[in-house]
Coordinates of C-alpha atoms (C1' of nucleotides) in Angstrom, one line a residue:
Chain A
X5 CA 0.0 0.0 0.0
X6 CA 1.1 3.5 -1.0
X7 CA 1.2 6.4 1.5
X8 CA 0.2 9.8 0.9
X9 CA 2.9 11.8 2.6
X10 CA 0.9 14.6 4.4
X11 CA -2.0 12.3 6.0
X12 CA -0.5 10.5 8.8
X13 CA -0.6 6.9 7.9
X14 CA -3.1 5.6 10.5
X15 CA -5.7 7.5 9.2
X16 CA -5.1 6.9 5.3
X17 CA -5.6 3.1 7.1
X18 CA -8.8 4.3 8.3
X19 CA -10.0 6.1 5.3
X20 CA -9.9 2.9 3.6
X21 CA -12.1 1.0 5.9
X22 CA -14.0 3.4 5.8
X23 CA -14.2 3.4 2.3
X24 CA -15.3 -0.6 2.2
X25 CA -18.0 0.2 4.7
X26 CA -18.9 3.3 2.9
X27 CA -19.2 1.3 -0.7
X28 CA -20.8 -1.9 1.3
X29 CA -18.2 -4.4 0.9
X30 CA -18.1 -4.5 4.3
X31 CA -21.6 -4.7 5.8
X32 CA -22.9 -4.8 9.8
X33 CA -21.3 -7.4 11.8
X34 CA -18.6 -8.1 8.9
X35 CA -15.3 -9.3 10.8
X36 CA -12.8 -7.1 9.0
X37 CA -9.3 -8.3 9.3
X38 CA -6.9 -9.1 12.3
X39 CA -4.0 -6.3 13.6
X40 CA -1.9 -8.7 12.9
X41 CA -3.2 -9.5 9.3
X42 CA -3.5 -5.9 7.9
X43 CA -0.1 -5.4 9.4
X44 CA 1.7 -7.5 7.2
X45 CA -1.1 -7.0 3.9
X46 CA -0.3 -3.5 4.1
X47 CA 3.2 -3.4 5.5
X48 CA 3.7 -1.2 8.3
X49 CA 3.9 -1.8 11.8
X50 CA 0.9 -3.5 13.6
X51 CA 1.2 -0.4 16.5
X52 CA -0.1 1.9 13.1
X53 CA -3.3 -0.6 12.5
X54 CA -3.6 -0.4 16.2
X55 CA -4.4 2.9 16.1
X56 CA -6.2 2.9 13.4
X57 CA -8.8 0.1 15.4
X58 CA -8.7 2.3 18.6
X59 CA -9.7 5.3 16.5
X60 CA -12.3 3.8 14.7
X61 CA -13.7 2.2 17.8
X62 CA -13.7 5.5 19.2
X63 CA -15.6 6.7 16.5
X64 CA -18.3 4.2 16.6
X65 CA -17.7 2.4 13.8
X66 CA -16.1 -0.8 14.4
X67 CA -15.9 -3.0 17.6
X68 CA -14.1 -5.6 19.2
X69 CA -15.0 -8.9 20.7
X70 CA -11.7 -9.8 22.4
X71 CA -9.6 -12.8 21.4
X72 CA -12.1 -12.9 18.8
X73 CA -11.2 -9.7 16.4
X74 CA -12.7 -6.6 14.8
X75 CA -16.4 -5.9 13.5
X76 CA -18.3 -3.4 11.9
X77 CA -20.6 -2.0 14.0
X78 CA -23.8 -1.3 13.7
X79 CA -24.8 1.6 12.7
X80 CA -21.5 2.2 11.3
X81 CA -22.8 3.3 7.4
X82 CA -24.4 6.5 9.1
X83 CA -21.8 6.9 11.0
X84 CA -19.1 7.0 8.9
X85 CA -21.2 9.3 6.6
X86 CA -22.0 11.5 9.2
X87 CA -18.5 12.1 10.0
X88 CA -16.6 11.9 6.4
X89 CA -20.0 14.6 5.5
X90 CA -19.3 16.8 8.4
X91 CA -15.5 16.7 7.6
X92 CA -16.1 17.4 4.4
X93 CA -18.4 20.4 4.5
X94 CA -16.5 22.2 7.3
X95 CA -13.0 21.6 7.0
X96 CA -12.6 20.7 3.1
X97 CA -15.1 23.2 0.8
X98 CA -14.3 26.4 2.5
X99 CA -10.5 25.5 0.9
X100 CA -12.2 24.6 -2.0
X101 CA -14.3 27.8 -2.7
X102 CA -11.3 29.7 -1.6
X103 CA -9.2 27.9 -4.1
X104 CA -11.7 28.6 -7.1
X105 CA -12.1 32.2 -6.6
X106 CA -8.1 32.6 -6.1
X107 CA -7.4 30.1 -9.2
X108 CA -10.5 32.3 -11.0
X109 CA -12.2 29.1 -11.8
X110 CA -15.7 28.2 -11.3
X111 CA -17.4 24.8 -10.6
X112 CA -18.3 24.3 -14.1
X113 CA -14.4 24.1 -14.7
X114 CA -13.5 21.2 -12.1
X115 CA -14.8 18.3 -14.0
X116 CA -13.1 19.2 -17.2
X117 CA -9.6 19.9 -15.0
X118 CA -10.1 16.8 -13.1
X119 CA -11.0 14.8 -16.4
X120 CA -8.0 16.3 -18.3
X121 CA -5.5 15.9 -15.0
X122 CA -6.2 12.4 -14.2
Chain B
X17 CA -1.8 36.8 11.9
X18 CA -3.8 34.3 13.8
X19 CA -2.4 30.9 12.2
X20 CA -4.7 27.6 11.3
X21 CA -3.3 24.6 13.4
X22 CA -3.0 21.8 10.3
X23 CA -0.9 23.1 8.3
X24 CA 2.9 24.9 9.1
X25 CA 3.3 28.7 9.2
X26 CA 6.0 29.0 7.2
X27 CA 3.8 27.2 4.3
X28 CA 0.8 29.6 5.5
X29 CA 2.7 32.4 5.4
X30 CA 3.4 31.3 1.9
X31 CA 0.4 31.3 1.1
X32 CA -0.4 34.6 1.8
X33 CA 2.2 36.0 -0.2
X34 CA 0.9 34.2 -3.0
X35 CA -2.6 35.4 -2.5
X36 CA -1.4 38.8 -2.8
X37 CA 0.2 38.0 -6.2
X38 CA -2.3 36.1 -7.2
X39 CA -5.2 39.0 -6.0
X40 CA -2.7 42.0 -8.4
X41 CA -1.8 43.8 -5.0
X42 CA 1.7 42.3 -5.1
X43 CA 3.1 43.0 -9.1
X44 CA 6.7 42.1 -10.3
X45 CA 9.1 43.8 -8.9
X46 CA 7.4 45.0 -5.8
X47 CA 9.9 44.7 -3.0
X48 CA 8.3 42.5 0.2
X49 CA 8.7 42.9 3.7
X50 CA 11.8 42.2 4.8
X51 CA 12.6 38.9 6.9
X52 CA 12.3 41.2 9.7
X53 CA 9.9 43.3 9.4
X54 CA 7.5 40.9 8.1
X55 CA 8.3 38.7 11.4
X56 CA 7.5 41.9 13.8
X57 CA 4.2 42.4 12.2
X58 CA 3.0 38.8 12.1
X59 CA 5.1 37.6 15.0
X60 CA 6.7 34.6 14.4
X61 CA 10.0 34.0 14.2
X62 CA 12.6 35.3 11.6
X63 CA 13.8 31.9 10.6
X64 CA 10.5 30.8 9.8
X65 CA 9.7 33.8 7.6
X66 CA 13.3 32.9 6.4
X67 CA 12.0 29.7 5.4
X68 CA 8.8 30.9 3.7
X69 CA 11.2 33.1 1.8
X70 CA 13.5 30.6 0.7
X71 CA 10.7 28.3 -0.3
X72 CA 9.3 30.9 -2.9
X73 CA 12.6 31.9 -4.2
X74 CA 13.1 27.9 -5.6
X75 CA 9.9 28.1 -6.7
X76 CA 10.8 31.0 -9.0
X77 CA 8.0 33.1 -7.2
X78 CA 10.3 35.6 -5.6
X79 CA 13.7 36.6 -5.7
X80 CA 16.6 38.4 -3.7
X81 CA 18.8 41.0 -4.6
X82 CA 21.6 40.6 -1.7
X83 CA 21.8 42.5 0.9
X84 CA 18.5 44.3 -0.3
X85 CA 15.7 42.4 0.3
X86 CA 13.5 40.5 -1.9
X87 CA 11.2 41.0 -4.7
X88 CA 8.3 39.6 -6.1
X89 CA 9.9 37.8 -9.2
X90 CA 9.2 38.0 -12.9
X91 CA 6.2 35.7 -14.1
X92 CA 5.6 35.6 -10.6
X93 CA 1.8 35.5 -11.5
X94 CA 2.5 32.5 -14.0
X95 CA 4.7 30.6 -11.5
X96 CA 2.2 31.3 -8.5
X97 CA -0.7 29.6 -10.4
X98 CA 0.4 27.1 -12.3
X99 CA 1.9 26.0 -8.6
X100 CA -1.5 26.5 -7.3
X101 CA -3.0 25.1 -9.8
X102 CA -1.0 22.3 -10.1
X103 CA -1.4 21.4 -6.4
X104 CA -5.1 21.9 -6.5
X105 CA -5.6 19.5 -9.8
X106 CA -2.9 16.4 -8.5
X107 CA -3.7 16.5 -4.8
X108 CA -6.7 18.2 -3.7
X109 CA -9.2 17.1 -7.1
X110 CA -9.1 13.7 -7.2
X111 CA -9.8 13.7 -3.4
X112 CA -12.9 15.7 -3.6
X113 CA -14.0 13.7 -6.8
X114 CA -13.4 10.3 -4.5
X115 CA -15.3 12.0 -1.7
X116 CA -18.2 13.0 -3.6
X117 CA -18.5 9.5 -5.1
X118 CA -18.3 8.1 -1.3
X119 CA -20.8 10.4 -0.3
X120 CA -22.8 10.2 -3.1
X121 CA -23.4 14.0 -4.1
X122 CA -22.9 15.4 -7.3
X123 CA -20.9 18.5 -8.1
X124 CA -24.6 20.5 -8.0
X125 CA -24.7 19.7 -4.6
X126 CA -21.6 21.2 -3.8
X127 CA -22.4 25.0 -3.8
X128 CA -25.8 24.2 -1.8
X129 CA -24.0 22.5 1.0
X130 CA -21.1 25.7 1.1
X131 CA -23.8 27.9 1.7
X132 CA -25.7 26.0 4.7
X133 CA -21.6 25.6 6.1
X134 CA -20.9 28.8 5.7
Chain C
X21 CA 34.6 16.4 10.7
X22 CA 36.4 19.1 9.7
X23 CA 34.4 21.8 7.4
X24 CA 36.0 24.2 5.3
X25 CA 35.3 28.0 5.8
X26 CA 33.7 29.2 2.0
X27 CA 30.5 26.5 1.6
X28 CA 27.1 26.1 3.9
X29 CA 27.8 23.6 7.0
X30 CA 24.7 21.8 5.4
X31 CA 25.8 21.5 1.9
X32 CA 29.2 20.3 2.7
X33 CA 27.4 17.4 4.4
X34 CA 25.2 16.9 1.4
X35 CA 28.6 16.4 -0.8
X36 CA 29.8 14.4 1.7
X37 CA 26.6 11.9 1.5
X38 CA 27.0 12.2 -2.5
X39 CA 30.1 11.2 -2.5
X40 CA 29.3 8.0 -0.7
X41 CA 26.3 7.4 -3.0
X42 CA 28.7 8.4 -6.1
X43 CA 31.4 6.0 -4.8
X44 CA 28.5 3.0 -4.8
X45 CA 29.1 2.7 -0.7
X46 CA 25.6 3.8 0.0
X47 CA 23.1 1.7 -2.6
X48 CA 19.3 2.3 -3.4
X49 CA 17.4 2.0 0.0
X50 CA 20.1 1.9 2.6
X51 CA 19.0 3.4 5.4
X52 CA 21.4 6.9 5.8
X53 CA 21.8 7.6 9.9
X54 CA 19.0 8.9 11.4
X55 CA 19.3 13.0 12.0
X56 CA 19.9 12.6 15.4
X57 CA 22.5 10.4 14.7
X58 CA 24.7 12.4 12.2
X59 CA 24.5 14.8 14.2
X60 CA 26.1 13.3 16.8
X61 CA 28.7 12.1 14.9
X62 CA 29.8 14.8 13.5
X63 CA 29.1 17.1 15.6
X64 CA 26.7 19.0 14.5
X65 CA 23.6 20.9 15.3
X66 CA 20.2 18.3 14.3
X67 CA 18.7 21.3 12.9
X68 CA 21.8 21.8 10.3
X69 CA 21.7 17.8 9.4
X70 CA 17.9 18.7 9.1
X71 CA 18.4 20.5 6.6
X72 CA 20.7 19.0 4.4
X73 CA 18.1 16.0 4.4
X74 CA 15.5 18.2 3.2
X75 CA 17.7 19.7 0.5
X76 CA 18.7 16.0 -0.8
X77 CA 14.7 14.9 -0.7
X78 CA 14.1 17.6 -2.5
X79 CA 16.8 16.5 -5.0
X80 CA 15.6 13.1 -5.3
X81 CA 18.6 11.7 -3.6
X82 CA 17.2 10.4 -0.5
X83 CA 13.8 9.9 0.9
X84 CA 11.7 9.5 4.0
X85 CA 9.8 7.0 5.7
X86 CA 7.6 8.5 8.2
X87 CA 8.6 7.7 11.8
X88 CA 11.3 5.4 10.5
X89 CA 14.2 7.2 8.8
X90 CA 16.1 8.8 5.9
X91 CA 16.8 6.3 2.6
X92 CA 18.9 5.9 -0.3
X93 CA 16.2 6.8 -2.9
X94 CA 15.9 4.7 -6.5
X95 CA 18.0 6.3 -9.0
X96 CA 20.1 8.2 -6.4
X97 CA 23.1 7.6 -8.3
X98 CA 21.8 8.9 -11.6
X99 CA 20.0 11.7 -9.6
X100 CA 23.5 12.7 -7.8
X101 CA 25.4 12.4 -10.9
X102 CA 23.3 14.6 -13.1
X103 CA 23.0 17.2 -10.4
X104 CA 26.7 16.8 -10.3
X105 CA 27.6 16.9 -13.7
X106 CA 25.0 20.2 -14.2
X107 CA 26.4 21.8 -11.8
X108 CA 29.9 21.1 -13.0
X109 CA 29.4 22.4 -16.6
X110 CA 27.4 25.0 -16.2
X111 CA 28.8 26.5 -12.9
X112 CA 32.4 25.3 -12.9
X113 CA 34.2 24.6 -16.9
X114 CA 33.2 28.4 -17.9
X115 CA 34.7 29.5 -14.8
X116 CA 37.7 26.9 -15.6
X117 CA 38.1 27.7 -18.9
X118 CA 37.9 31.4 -18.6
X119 CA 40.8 31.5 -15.9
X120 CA 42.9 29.3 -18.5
X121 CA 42.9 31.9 -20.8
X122 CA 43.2 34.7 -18.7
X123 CA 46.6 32.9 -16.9
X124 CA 47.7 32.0 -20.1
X125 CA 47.7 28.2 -19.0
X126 CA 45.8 25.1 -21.7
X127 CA 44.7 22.4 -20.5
X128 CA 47.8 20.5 -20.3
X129 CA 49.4 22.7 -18.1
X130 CA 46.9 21.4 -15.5
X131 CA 47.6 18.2 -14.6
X132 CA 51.4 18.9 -13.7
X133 CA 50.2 22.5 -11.7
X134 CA 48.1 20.0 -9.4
X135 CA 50.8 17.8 -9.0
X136 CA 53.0 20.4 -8.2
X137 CA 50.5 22.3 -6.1
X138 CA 49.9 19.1 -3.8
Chain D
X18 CA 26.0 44.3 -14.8
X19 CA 24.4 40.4 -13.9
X20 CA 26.0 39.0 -10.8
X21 CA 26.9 35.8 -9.9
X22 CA 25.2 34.6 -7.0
X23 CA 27.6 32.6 -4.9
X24 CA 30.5 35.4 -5.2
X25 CA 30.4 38.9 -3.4
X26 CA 29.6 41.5 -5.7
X27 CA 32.7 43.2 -4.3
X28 CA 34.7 40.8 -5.2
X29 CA 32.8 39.9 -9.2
X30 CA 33.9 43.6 -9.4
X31 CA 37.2 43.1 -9.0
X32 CA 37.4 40.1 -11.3
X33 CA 36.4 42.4 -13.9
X34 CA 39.3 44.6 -13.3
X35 CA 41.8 42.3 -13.0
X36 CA 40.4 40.8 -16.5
X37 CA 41.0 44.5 -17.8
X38 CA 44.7 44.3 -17.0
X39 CA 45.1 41.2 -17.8
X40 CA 43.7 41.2 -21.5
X41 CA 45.9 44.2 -21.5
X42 CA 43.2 46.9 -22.1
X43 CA 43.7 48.8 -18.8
X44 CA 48.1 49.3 -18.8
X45 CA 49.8 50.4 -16.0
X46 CA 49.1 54.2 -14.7
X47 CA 45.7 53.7 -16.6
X48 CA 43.3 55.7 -15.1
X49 CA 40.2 53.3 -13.9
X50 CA 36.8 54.8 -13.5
X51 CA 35.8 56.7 -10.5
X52 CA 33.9 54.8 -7.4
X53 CA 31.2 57.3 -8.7
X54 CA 31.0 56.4 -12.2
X55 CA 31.8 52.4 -11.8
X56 CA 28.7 52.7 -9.1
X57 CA 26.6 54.7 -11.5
X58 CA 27.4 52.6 -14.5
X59 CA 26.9 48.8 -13.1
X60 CA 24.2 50.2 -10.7
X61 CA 25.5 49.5 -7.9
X62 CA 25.9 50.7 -4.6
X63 CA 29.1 53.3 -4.4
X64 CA 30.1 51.4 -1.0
X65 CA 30.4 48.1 -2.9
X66 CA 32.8 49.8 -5.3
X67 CA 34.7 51.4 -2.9
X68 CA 35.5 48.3 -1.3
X69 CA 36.6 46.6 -4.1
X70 CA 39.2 49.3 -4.9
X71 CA 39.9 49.0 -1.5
X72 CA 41.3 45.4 -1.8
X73 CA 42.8 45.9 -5.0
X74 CA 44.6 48.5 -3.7
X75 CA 45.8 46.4 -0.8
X76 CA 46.9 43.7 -3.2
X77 CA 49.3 46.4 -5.3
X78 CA 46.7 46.0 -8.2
X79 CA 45.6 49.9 -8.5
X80 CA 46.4 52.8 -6.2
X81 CA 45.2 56.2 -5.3
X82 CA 46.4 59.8 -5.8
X83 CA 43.8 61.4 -3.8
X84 CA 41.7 64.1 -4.9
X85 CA 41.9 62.7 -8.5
X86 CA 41.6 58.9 -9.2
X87 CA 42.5 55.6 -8.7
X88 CA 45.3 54.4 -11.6
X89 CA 46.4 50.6 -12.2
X90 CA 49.5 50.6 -10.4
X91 CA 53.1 49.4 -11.4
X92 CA 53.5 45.8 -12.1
X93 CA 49.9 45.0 -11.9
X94 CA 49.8 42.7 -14.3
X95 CA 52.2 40.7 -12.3
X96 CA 50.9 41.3 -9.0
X97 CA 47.6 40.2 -10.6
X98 CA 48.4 37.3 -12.3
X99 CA 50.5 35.9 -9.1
X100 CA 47.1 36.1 -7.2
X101 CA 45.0 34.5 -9.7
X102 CA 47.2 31.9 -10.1
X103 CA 47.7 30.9 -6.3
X104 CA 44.2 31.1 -5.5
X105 CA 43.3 29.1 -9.1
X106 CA 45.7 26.4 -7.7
X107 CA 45.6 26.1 -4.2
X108 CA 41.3 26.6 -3.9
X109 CA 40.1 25.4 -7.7
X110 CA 42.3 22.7 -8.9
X111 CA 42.0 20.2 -6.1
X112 CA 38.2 20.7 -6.3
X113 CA 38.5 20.5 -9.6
X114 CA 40.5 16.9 -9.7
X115 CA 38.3 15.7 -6.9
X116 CA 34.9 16.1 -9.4
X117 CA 36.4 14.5 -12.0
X118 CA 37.2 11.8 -10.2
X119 CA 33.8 11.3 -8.8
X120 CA 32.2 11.7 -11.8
X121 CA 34.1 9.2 -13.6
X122 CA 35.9 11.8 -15.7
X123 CA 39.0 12.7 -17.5
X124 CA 41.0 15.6 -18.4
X125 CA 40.3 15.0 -21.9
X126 CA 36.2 15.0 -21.5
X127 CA 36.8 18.3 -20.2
X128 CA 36.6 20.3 -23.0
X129 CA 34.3 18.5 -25.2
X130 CA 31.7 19.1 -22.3
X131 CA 32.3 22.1 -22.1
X132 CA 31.5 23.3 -25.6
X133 CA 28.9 21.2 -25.5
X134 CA 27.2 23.3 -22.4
X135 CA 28.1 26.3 -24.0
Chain E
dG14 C1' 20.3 48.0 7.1
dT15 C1' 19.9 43.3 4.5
dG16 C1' 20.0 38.0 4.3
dG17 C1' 22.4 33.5 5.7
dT18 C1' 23.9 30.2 8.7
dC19 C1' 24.3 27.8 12.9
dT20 C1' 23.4 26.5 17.8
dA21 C1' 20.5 25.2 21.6
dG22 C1' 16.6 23.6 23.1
dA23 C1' 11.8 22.7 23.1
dC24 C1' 7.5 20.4 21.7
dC25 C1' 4.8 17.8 18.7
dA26 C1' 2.9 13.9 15.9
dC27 C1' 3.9 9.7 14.5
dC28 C1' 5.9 4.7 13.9
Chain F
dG30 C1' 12.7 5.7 18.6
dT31 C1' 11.8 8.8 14.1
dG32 C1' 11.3 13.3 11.6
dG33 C1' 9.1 18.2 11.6
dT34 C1' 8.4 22.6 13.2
dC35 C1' 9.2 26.6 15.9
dT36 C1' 11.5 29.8 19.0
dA37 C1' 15.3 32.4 20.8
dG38 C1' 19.5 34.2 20.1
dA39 C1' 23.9 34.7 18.2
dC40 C1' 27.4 35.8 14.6
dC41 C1' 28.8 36.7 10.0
dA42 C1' 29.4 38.7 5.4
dC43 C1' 27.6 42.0 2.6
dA44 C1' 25.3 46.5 0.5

DNA sequence: GTGGTCTAGACCACC
DNA sequence: GTGGTCTAGACCACA
């Protein structure tokens, strides 16, 4: 797995759970994989996925049954919406909208940049 | 200056400058703040505006003229967005496009959502 | 260590680290010594070894894994030895060449005014 | 006048000199230009230029009659060339030998890179 | 006055 | 443990 540098790693681990439960690969009660497993699929040290778990946990949207492993939680799609959403709106679009105006671009112009950049 | 926690002053402080070249109040040639001055009025450090500074000079946005001070550089403009742009296309679109899709709102959405935020 | 008095504490250490890579004794992903371990050893401010690192990330000479250290990047050698080699001919030979013909000297004289010299 | 950036304009001025007498254009007892017209002429400040005649004049390049000029002085174009020459072989050749080396090259590459750059 | 470099020491997030 | 950032303060060469 490949790092984006500025996002400390054990949340790029998160958003990516997230992102399963998000898309609904991963569904209620799904037993998503061991510390020890995701350690060595994803190379980095099993104190990172750790984390990641606790974090998550905290968050609501997984759980742990001990000596058994990790679930998704109930509730966890809304949960995980709520919080990407709330993210999103108040930390992300105000950069965004800032951005546009600086850049002198408008919204009709960031599907074509996107399209053309990627 | 009152300073944003995420990301490092020196980079905000960047930022700044470039918003002035990018908003016309800054033109070629225009000599900045000095490395002092400008770290009495915002008060941070001098080594930190030194680092701002230094930062903008590789990235062709300013220059120095030695023991003078420095100036906003030729094709500072130019060099300011295409950095900005560049930036916002590479990093920042493809995460917003990835989030919509997550979150399943369209572009149309987006404005709507600013507003009530805002 | 002993530095010489005309170039930048931090660049001297950046040749220094070149040099090894140049010479083939540091290879693609060796781990260089941690910042706060150069320093030590040489005896130098962490902020100064700091900043070297940054200057050869920037390069493309080394890199960083978060939390974990500095490494040899992929293609250090070619990176080093064009930077080298640019610098060299663009920067040095005019300069070279120019003194030659101001001193009177070609470049055969050269090799035997080293010799002499050392 | 475009200056070098590493160098002390100071000193960039002085090179220029010394080029004058050693091309032979400027002869001993030649008259050099006042501080005021060098400094008006390369647009630069007067104090620069006046330190630069100073240390010519403490290396028995040019001299003073006061009231009316500064002349190149009696054997300057030995004086001149003895300094160039130390400082090309003491400071530049071992740097010079040491590059090579490192980058794998030979005397003879030497000038075919460096019409090549040119 | 200007920038440039270095030291010392602190604090932080992260692995 | 790792790097990253910032502060405080000093010294230097240079214009």
């Amino acid at each position: 797995m490949e790092f984006r540098e500025r996002q400390a790693i054990y949340l790029q681990i998160g958003d990516h759970i997230c992102e399963n439960i998000l898309r609904g690969t991963w569904k209620e009660g799904y037993r998503i994989p061991s510390i020890r497993e995701m350690s060595v699929s994803i190379e980095v040290n099993p104190n990172t996925v750790m984390r990641t778990y606790s974090y998550l946990q905290d968050k609501g949207i997984i759980f742990n049954k001990r000596g058994i492993g990790y679930f998704v939680a109930d509730r966890a799609y809304e949960n995980t919406l709520d919080l990407k959403k709330k993210n999103f709106i108040n930390r992300d679009l105000p950069y965004v909208f800032k951005t546009l105006d600086l850049l002198n671009l408008t919204l009709d112009d960031l599907e074509e940049l996107y399209r053309k950049g990627s």
